[in-house]
mmCIF file of C-alpha atoms in Angstrom:
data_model
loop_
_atom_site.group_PDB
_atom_site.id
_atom_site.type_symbol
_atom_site.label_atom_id
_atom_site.label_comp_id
_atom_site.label_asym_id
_atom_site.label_seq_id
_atom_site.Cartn_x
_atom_site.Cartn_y
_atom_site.Cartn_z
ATOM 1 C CA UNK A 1 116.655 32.877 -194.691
ATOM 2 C CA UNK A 2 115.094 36.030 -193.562
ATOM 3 C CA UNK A 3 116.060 37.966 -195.937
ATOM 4 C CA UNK A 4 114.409 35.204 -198.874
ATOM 5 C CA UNK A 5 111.351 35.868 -196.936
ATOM 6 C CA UNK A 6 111.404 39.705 -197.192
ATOM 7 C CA UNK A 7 112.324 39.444 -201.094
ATOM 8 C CA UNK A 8 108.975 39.810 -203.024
ATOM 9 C CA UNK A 9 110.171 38.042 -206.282
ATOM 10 C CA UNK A 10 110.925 35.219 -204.439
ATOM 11 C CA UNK A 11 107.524 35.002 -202.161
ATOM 12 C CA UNK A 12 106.045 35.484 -205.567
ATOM 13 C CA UNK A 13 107.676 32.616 -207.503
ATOM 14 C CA UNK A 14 107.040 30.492 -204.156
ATOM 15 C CA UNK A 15 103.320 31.121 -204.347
ATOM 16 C CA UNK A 16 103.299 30.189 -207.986
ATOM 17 C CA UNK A 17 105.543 27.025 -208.015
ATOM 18 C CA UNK A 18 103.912 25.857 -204.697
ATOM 19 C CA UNK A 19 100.491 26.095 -206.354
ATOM 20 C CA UNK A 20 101.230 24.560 -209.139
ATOM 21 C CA UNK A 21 102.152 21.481 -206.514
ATOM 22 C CA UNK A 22 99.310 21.608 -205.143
ATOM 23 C CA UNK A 23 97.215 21.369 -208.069
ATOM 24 C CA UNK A 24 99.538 18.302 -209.593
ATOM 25 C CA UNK A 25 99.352 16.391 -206.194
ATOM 26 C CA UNK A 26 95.471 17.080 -205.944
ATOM 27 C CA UNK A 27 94.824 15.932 -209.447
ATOM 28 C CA UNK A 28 97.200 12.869 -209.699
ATOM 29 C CA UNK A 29 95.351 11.221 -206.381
ATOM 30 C CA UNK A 30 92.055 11.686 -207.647
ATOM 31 C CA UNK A 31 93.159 10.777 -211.431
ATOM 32 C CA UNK A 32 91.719 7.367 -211.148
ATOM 33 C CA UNK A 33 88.489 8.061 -209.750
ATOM 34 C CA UNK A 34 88.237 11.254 -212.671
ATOM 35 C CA UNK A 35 89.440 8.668 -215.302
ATOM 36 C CA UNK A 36 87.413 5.346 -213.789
ATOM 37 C CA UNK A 37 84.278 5.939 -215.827
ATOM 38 C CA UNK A 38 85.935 5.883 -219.655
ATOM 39 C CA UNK A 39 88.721 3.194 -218.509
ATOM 40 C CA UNK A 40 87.102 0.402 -217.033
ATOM 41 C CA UNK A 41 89.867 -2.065 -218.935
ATOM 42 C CA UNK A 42 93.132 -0.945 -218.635
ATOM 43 C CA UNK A 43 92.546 1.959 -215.628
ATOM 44 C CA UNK A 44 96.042 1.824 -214.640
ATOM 45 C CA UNK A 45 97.825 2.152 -217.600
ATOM 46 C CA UNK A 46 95.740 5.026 -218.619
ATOM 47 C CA UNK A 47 96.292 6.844 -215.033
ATOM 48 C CA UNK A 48 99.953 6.129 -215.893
ATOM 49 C CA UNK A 49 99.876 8.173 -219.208
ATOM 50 C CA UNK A 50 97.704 10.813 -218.496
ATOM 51 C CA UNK A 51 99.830 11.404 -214.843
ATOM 52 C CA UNK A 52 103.015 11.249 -216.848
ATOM 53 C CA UNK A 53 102.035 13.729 -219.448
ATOM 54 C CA UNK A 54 103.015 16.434 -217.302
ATOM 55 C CA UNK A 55 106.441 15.352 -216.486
ATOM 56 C CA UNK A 56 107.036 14.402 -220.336
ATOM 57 C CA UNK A 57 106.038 17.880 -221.738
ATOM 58 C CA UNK A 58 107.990 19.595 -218.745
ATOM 59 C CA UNK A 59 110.979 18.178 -220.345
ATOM 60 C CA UNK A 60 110.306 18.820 -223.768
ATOM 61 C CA UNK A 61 109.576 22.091 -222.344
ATOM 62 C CA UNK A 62 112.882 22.370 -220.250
ATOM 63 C CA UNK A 63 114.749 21.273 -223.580
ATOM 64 C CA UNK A 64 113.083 23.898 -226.148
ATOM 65 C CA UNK A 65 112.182 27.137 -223.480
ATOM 66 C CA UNK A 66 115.442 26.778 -221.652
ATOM 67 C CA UNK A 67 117.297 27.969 -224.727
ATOM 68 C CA UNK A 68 115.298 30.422 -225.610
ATOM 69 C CA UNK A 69 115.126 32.206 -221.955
ATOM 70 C CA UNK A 70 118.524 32.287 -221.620
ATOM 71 C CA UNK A 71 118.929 33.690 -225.061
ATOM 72 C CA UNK A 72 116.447 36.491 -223.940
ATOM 73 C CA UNK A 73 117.162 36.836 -220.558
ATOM 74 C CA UNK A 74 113.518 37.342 -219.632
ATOM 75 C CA UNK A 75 113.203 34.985 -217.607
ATOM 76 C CA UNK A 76 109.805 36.060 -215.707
ATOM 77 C CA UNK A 77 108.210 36.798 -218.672
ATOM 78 C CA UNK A 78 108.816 32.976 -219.638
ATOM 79 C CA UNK A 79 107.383 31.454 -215.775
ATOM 80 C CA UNK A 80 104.257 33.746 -215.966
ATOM 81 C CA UNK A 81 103.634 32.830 -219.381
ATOM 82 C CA UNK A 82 104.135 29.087 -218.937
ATOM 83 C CA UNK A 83 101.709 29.353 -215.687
ATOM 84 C CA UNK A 84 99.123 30.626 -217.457
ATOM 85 C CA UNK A 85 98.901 28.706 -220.156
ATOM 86 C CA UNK A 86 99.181 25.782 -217.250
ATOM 87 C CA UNK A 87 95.954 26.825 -215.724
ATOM 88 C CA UNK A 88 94.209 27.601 -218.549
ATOM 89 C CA UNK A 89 95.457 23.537 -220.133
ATOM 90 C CA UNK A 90 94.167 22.401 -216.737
#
């Protein structure tokens, strides 16, 4: 365990994943207050699509990147790319 903690790679890829959770968990709480004013009819259903969105294109993702980054073997290049262009879509 110490030695995880002394690894920079691995502090660095914590940060980023653990942000990322952050963000997710923040947003899908508030989703229905953010959403309330163009859903009046039907709120729930469209908190349930727009808070599944996420998990549906992480699997597409999963299913077309994985491939492709093992083919490569650059594997970091992949997570940094995919976090940016997470922050920037959020």
């Amino acid at each position: 365990m110490k030695s995880l903690l002394k690894n920079k790679d691995y502090i660095l890829l914590l940060f980023a994943f653990g942000c990322y959770f952050g963000i997710f968990n923040g947003l899908s709480i508030i989703l229905s207050y953010l959403l309330n004013p163009w859903f009046h009819e039907g709120l729930a259903t469209a908190v349930g699509f727009v808070g599944g969105s996420p998990v549906v294109s992480g699997i597409i993702g999963v299913i077309i990147l994985g491939p492709l980054q093992r083919k490569s073997g650059k594997f970091k290049k992949y997570i940094v790319i995919c976090m940016i262009g997470n922050a920037v879509l959020m």
